[in-house]
Amino acid sequence: MTVLRNPVIRGFAPDPSLVRVGDWYYVATSSFEWFPTIPIHRSRDLAHWEYAGHVRGAVPGDSLAGVPDSGGVWAPSLSWDGERFWMVYTIVRSVGTAYFDLDTYVTTATEADGKWSAPRRVASHGFDPALFHDGGRLWLLNLQNDHRPGGDRFAGIVLTELDRATLAPLGETHLLLQHERLIEGPKLLRRDGWYYLVLAEGGTGFQHGVRVARGRTITGPYELDDAPLLTSRDDPSLPLQKAGHAELVETPDGSWVMSHLAARPLRTPDGPRCTLGRETAIQAVTWDTDGWPRLRQGGPHPLVEVDVPTRSDPAPPIARPEPLSWPWSTLRGYPDPSWADTAGRPGWIRLRGRQGPESLWAQSLLAQRVTEHRAEAEVTVEAAPRTFTQAAGLVLWYDTRSYLTLDLTWAEPDGEPQRGQQWRGAGRTVLSLVERDEQDLRQVALVDVDARGPVTLGVTVDGAEARFWYVRAGTRTPVGPPLDFSRLSDDHGSRLRFTGAFAGIHARDLVDAAFTADFTGFRLTCTPPVTMLGGAELTRHHG
């Protein structure tokens, strides 16, 4: 047996959809407003996972410009019909409103890391779609949304048969199940004469869980199991919280496993906060004598360490020739040489500044997922800003209203008031440390620097604390006080937030969109926690 350690895909990797094809397991996860769209990971042994590509072209026109924070591609579902992969997913264009303003699409491919077909829109009742292949027939599961005043935004699970060739609906849509507790994320499987409906329950926060229902026919009726299959909501001390949104898969030896999302919270004075976002985990599953799935360890609580069947043959590596491919990610579109160039100066990335960090349209930002509670990012930047509207530097990012930046920029001469007189040409080059959250935008520190050559910027994250610095005369020099990194989490503020923290580089030029900055030596080092007896994890952080 092999012991896997949860989360198996660490950092922002929510809503995992697991499928086995021969000896390979594949997981697709939500990407929201980030590109590449719908990352796919693969594994032979369930313990060791590697990035295997993504669904290129999932978004028509390859643009999510204008889509709000935590909108975009929600909850993809990956399936295999014996000949090809199918992916169904929803693009959500409104968040926090009665109307989700969404479209559900289907695309297919013969290889998970290959070319995916042009997406085709299908019946779009709500988000969290899934496809079920049953005896040559194709069924679409979905959440039903009732936007009307007094309506239920989670008004039950519906099922529609689709024509396999045209994807047009066949017959009526069936209401499978409604429940007083919020249910979503439906998945179907068939076993021993039963259809099992695997449901996400209780929302995506700390009340999340997995509930199972079953029926003798695909259209129901379905009866709910008495208790949740998986949840962390009754024990806040568990290292894996928010456990839910699951999919069950049979292994080659006839045993069963379940993928699910989970989060590793920091304990802060403001409560638990999950800066790493929701991540992908796997549990072992058995079936009881009454035919219901159960966690192998008993009870509903997820384990950090899980024994799974062993495979010893290594997987061949996947080539990544593109310089700005994974693990780099970008907001609302793919990187383009017009603003992210690696050819002009070998070994460097040149960013052309575009819109500011609160834009939903055209940011020049490249970032990578923060995957552990202890991390350090560093980069060397060379630029010559001539106005306060030009800046480039290092960023810790959650979304357009939660970020921390250390930027090389321009400021008025020392002692001159801030009146925007950049056209005079006089001024000084500074490092500006800025903190943004839902309530305010604050300049935390301003430091004069000599920008006649490259400047190395860095940040050290230790739990809930972020300390920015730059290198002067070979020595790290702090910039400003420690900042609250825990604000870069799903759990800070009053808005719906579904992603995770990133570290990266960015540039802006609010007037001419012509200012450029060159970056080299970007490094993001994430340090795994110390493993304690029983699989628990010990993470240092400051309150």
Tab-separated table of N, CA and C in Angstrom, residues 412-510:
chain	number	residue	atom	x	y	z
A	412	GLU	N	6.513	62.315	-5.708
A	412	GLU	CA	6.971	63.701	-5.741
A	412	GLU	C	8.269	63.854	-4.948
A	413	PRO	N	9.032	64.898	-5.227
A	413	PRO	CA	10.232	65.140	-4.424
A	413	PRO	C	9.887	65.205	-2.939
A	414	ASP	N	10.827	64.784	-2.132
A	414	ASP	CA	10.609	64.746	-0.691
A	414	ASP	C	10.153	66.105	-0.186
A	415	GLY	N	9.054	66.120	0.548
A	415	GLY	CA	8.524	67.353	1.098
A	415	GLY	C	7.486	68.032	0.236
A	416	GLU	N	7.365	67.641	-1.030
A	416	GLU	CA	6.361	68.242	-1.909
A	416	GLU	C	5.031	67.526	-1.714
A	417	PRO	N	3.922	68.259	-1.647
A	417	PRO	CA	2.634	67.600	-1.439
A	417	PRO	C	2.249	66.711	-2.622
A	418	GLN	N	1.364	65.776	-2.355
A	418	GLN	CA	0.909	64.804	-3.359
A	418	GLN	C	-0.179	65.460	-4.211
A	419	ARG	N	0.249	66.085	-5.301
A	419	ARG	CA	-0.699	66.812	-6.145
A	419	ARG	C	-0.679	66.318	-7.591
A	420	GLY	N	-0.034	65.200	-7.845
A	420	GLY	CA	-0.085	64.623	-9.171
A	420	GLY	C	0.660	65.400	-10.229
A	421	GLN	N	1.712	66.136	-9.850
A	421	GLN	CA	2.422	66.965	-10.825
A	421	GLN	C	3.561	66.179	-11.478
A	422	GLN	N	3.214	64.995	-11.968
A	422	GLN	CA	4.254	64.140	-12.521
A	422	GLN	C	4.818	64.671	-13.830
A	423	TRP	N	4.094	65.544	-14.509
A	423	TRP	CA	4.580	66.038	-15.801
A	423	TRP	C	5.796	66.951	-15.682
A	424	ARG	N	6.116	67.383	-14.474
A	424	ARG	CA	7.294	68.245	-14.293
A	424	ARG	C	8.594	67.490	-14.556
A	425	GLY	N	8.557	66.168	-14.423
A	425	GLY	CA	9.757	65.377	-14.633
A	425	GLY	C	10.564	65.184	-13.372
A	426	ALA	N	10.431	66.091	-12.404
A	426	ALA	CA	11.144	65.927	-11.141
A	426	ALA	C	10.458	64.847	-10.320
A	427	GLY	N	11.166	64.298	-9.392
A	427	GLY	CA	10.586	63.286	-8.518
A	427	GLY	C	11.632	62.292	-8.094
A	428	ARG	N	11.189	61.238	-7.481
A	428	ARG	CA	12.112	60.226	-6.971
A	428	ARG	C	11.529	58.848	-7.211
A	429	THR	N	12.393	57.855	-7.273
A	429	THR	CA	11.974	56.466	-7.404
A	429	THR	C	11.847	55.874	-6.013
A	430	VAL	N	10.732	55.212	-5.778
A	430	VAL	CA	10.444	54.699	-4.442
A	430	VAL	C	9.909	53.272	-4.544
A	431	LEU	N	9.976	52.597	-3.404
A	431	LEU	CA	9.226	51.359	-3.208
A	431	LEU	C	7.993	51.698	-2.383
A	432	SER	N	6.832	51.359	-2.916
A	432	SER	CA	5.573	51.646	-2.244
A	432	SER	C	4.920	50.345	-1.813
A	433	LEU	N	4.692	50.198	-0.512
A	433	LEU	CA	4.015	49.026	0.039
A	433	LEU	C	2.553	49.393	0.281
A	434	VAL	N	1.655	48.676	-0.392
A	434	VAL	CA	0.220	48.985	-0.333
A	434	VAL	C	-0.551	47.767	0.126
A	435	GLU	N	-1.535	48.014	0.981
A	435	GLU	CA	-2.429	46.972	1.478
A	435	GLU	C	-3.854	47.318	1.056
A	436	ARG	N	-4.541	46.374	0.449
A	436	ARG	CA	-5.925	46.584	0.012
A	436	ARG	C	-6.811	45.504	0.609
A	437	ASP	N	-7.903	45.919	1.238
A	437	ASP	CA	-8.942	44.967	1.594
A	437	ASP	C	-10.290	45.587	1.257
A	438	GLU	N	-11.359	44.971	1.671
A	438	GLU	CA	-12.686	45.435	1.268
A	438	GLU	C	-12.966	46.865	1.712
A	439	GLN	N	-12.371	47.280	2.799
A	439	GLN	CA	-12.707	48.570	3.388
A	439	GLN	C	-11.848	49.724	2.884
A	440	ASP	N	-10.602	49.454	2.522
A	440	ASP	CA	-9.694	50.578	2.332
A	440	ASP	C	-8.505	50.185	1.467
A	441	LEU	N	-7.845	51.220	0.910
A	441	LEU	CA	-6.573	51.092	0.218
A	441	LEU	C	-5.572	51.940	0.983
A	442	ARG	N	-4.524	51.317	1.529
A	442	ARG	CA	-3.596	52.013	2.418
A	442	ARG	C	-2.168	51.887	1.906
A	443	GLN	N	-1.476	53.005	1.879
A	443	GLN	CA	-0.030	52.963	1.636
A	443	GLN	C	0.642	52.777	2.996
A	444	VAL	N	1.253	51.628	3.162
A	444	VAL	CA	1.813	51.248	4.451
A	444	VAL	C	3.209	51.823	4.636
A	445	ALA	N	3.996	51.895	3.558
A	445	ALA	CA	5.373	52.393	3.660
A	445	ALA	C	5.815	52.919	2.303
A	446	LEU	N	6.759	53.882	2.364
A	446	LEU	CA	7.353	54.462	1.163
A	446	LEU	C	8.848	54.592	1.416
A	447	VAL	N	9.657	53.960	0.557
A	447	VAL	CA	11.100	53.901	0.766
A	447	VAL	C	11.806	54.369	-0.501
A	448	ASP	N	12.726	55.327	-0.379
A	448	ASP	CA	13.522	55.755	-1.523
A	448	ASP	C	14.510	54.662	-1.911
A	449	VAL	N	14.669	54.452	-3.233
A	449	VAL	CA	15.638	53.476	-3.722
A	449	VAL	C	16.379	54.065	-4.924
A	450	ASP	N	17.540	53.517	-5.172
A	450	ASP	CA	18.310	53.855	-6.361
A	450	ASP	C	17.914	52.868	-7.452
A	451	ALA	N	17.179	53.351	-8.437
A	451	ALA	CA	16.651	52.466	-9.479
A	451	ALA	C	17.467	52.521	-10.754
A	452	ARG	N	18.744	52.898	-10.657
A	452	ARG	CA	19.578	52.924	-11.857
A	452	ARG	C	19.968	51.520	-12.314
A	453	GLY	N	19.607	50.530	-11.521
A	453	GLY	CA	19.836	49.129	-11.878
A	453	GLY	C	18.726	48.272	-11.305
A	454	PRO	N	18.836	46.973	-11.446
A	454	PRO	CA	17.791	46.087	-10.935
A	454	PRO	C	17.667	46.175	-9.411
A	455	VAL	N	16.453	45.935	-8.933
A	455	VAL	CA	16.146	45.904	-7.502
A	455	VAL	C	15.502	44.558	-7.199
A	456	THR	N	15.960	43.876	-6.172
A	456	THR	CA	15.390	42.593	-5.771
A	456	THR	C	14.375	42.816	-4.657
A	457	LEU	N	13.157	42.332	-4.886
A	457	LEU	CA	12.049	42.456	-3.941
A	457	LEU	C	11.674	41.072	-3.426
A	458	GLY	N	11.165	41.027	-2.198
A	458	GLY	CA	10.765	39.743	-1.649
A	458	GLY	C	9.702	39.874	-0.584
A	459	VAL	N	9.096	38.727	-0.245
A	459	VAL	CA	8.118	38.664	0.841
A	459	VAL	C	8.214	37.291	1.478
A	460	THR	N	8.125	37.282	2.785
A	460	THR	CA	8.122	36.041	3.549
A	460	THR	C	6.778	35.898	4.237
A	461	VAL	N	6.116	34.777	3.998
A	461	VAL	CA	4.814	34.490	4.601
A	461	VAL	C	5.001	33.421	5.664
A	462	ASP	N	4.553	33.715	6.865
A	462	ASP	CA	4.590	32.758	7.965
A	462	ASP	C	3.208	32.737	8.592
A	463	GLY	N	2.407	31.790	8.163
A	463	GLY	CA	1.034	31.721	8.664
A	463	GLY	C	0.225	32.925	8.249
A	464	ALA	N	-0.218	33.692	9.227
A	464	ALA	CA	-1.060	34.854	8.959
A	464	ALA	C	-0.267	36.131	8.748
A	465	GLU	N	1.047	36.034	8.702
A	465	GLU	CA	1.890	37.219	8.651
A	465	GLU	C	2.703	37.262	7.355
A	466	ALA	N	2.733	38.443	6.725
A	466	ALA	CA	3.544	38.662	5.517
A	466	ALA	C	4.508	39.808	5.785
A	467	ARG	N	5.786	39.565	5.579
A	467	ARG	CA	6.819	40.585	5.761
A	467	ARG	C	7.509	40.846	4.425
A	468	PHE	N	7.396	42.066	3.937
A	468	PHE	CA	8.031	42.444	2.678
A	468	PHE	C	9.438	42.997	2.938
A	469	TRP	N	10.304	42.846	1.933
A	469	TRP	CA	11.675	43.301	2.051
A	469	TRP	C	12.250	43.557	0.661
A	470	TYR	N	13.374	44.253	0.636
A	470	TYR	CA	14.154	44.371	-0.593
A	470	TYR	C	15.617	44.210	-0.223
A	471	VAL	N	16.434	43.972	-1.232
A	471	VAL	CA	17.851	43.720	-0.987
A	471	VAL	C	18.641	44.998	-1.251
A	472	ARG	N	19.375	45.455	-0.244
A	472	ARG	CA	20.240	46.631	-0.349
A	472	ARG	C	21.619	46.253	0.168
A	473	ALA	N	22.626	46.456	-0.675
A	473	ALA	CA	24.015	46.125	-0.326
A	473	ALA	C	24.126	44.669	0.109
A	474	GLY	N	23.381	43.780	-0.574
A	474	GLY	CA	23.452	42.360	-0.299
A	474	GLY	C	22.691	41.918	0.930
A	475	THR	N	21.973	42.838	1.579
A	475	THR	CA	21.258	42.517	2.814
A	475	THR	C	19.767	42.764	2.643
A	476	ARG	N	18.965	41.867	3.177
A	476	ARG	CA	17.521	42.065	3.164
A	476	ARG	C	17.149	43.213	4.103
A	477	THR	N	16.436	44.174	3.573
A	477	THR	CA	16.009	45.329	4.355
A	477	THR	C	14.488	45.340	4.432
A	478	PRO	N	13.888	45.288	5.618
A	478	PRO	CA	12.431	45.261	5.730
A	478	PRO	C	11.795	46.526	5.155
A	479	VAL	N	10.606	46.357	4.601
A	479	VAL	CA	9.796	47.478	4.142
A	479	VAL	C	8.485	47.435	4.909
A	480	GLY	N	8.281	48.412	5.777
A	480	GLY	CA	7.045	48.484	6.530
A	480	GLY	C	6.919	47.400	7.591
A	481	PRO	N	5.804	47.400	8.311
A	481	PRO	CA	5.564	46.410	9.356
A	481	PRO	C	5.027	45.111	8.761
A	482	PRO	N	4.943	44.039	9.564
A	482	PRO	CA	4.267	42.825	9.100
A	482	PRO	C	2.805	43.132	8.754
A	483	LEU	N	2.302	42.502	7.696
A	483	LEU	CA	0.931	42.693	7.254
A	483	LEU	C	0.127	41.412	7.444
A	484	ASP	N	-1.190	41.571	7.483
A	484	ASP	CA	-2.094	40.450	7.754
A	484	ASP	C	-2.381	39.691	6.458
A	485	PHE	N	-1.669	38.598	6.272
A	485	PHE	CA	-1.868	37.764	5.082
A	485	PHE	C	-3.203	37.027	5.118
A	486	SER	N	-3.767	36.830	6.311
A	486	SER	CA	-5.006	36.052	6.420
A	486	SER	C	-6.197	36.757	5.780
A	487	ARG	N	-6.057	38.058	5.489
A	487	ARG	CA	-7.127	38.742	4.766
A	487	ARG	C	-7.235	38.251	3.326
A	488	LEU	N	-6.198	37.605	2.851
A	488	LEU	CA	-6.214	37.041	1.502
A	488	LEU	C	-6.764	35.620	1.573
A	489	SER	N	-8.035	35.513	1.935
A	489	SER	CA	-8.652	34.202	2.131
A	489	SER	C	-10.138	34.270	1.811
A	490	ASP	N	-10.731	33.094	1.621
A	490	ASP	CA	-12.169	33.001	1.408
A	490	ASP	C	-12.950	33.584	2.575
A	491	ASP	N	-12.358	33.575	3.750
A	491	ASP	CA	-13.111	33.792	4.979
A	491	ASP	C	-13.061	35.220	5.503
A	492	HIS	N	-12.353	36.101	4.813
A	492	HIS	CA	-12.288	37.503	5.230
A	492	HIS	C	-13.313	38.317	4.466
A	493	GLY	N	-13.978	39.214	5.170
A	493	GLY	CA	-14.916	40.107	4.509
A	493	GLY	C	-16.303	39.508	4.390
A	494	SER	N	-17.168	40.248	3.734
A	494	SER	CA	-18.580	39.880	3.653
A	494	SER	C	-18.986	39.341	2.293
A	495	ARG	N	-18.104	39.392	1.306
A	495	ARG	CA	-18.467	38.941	-0.033
A	495	ARG	C	-18.244	37.439	-0.191
A	496	LEU	N	-18.940	36.854	-1.173
A	496	LEU	CA	-18.659	35.482	-1.552
A	496	LEU	C	-17.298	35.426	-2.235
A	497	ARG	N	-16.436	34.535	-1.754
A	497	ARG	CA	-15.068	34.418	-2.282
A	497	ARG	C	-14.718	32.936	-2.345
A	498	PHE	N	-14.140	32.499	-3.477
A	498	PHE	CA	-14.009	31.063	-3.706
A	498	PHE	C	-12.635	30.626	-4.192
A	499	THR	N	-11.630	31.484	-4.193
A	499	THR	CA	-10.371	31.100	-4.834
A	499	THR	C	-9.282	30.832	-3.795
A	500	GLY	N	-8.121	31.477	-3.909
A	500	GLY	CA	-7.020	31.249	-2.984
A	500	GLY	C	-5.915	32.248	-3.244
A	501	ALA	N	-4.902	32.220	-2.403
A	501	ALA	CA	-3.829	33.214	-2.489
A	501	ALA	C	-2.801	32.840	-3.554
A	502	PHE	N	-2.287	33.880	-4.220
A	502	PHE	CA	-1.248	33.745	-5.236
A	502	PHE	C	-0.108	34.698	-4.892
A	503	ALA	N	1.082	34.389	-5.406
A	503	ALA	CA	2.217	35.314	-5.380
A	503	ALA	C	2.675	35.512	-6.808
A	504	GLY	N	3.011	36.775	-7.160
A	504	GLY	CA	3.388	36.990	-8.543
A	504	GLY	C	3.968	38.358	-8.807
A	505	ILE	N	3.970	38.713	-10.089
A	505	ILE	CA	4.524	39.984	-10.544
A	505	ILE	C	3.464	40.715	-11.356
A	506	HIS	N	3.555	42.044	-11.368
A	506	HIS	CA	2.590	42.808	-12.150
A	506	HIS	C	3.196	44.158	-12.533
A	507	ALA	N	2.543	44.803	-13.492
A	507	ALA	CA	2.940	46.148	-13.924
A	507	ALA	C	1.697	46.903	-14.345
A	508	ARG	N	1.737	48.229	-14.187
A	508	ARG	CA	0.611	49.046	-14.635
A	508	ARG	C	1.120	50.367	-15.222
A	509	ASP	N	0.340	50.863	-16.158
A	509	ASP	CA	0.541	52.191	-16.740
A	509	ASP	C	-0.845	52.709	-17.073
A	510	LEU	N	-1.373	53.539	-16.208
A	510	LEU	CA	-2.775	53.937	-16.294
A	510	LEU	C	-3.034	54.995	-17.346
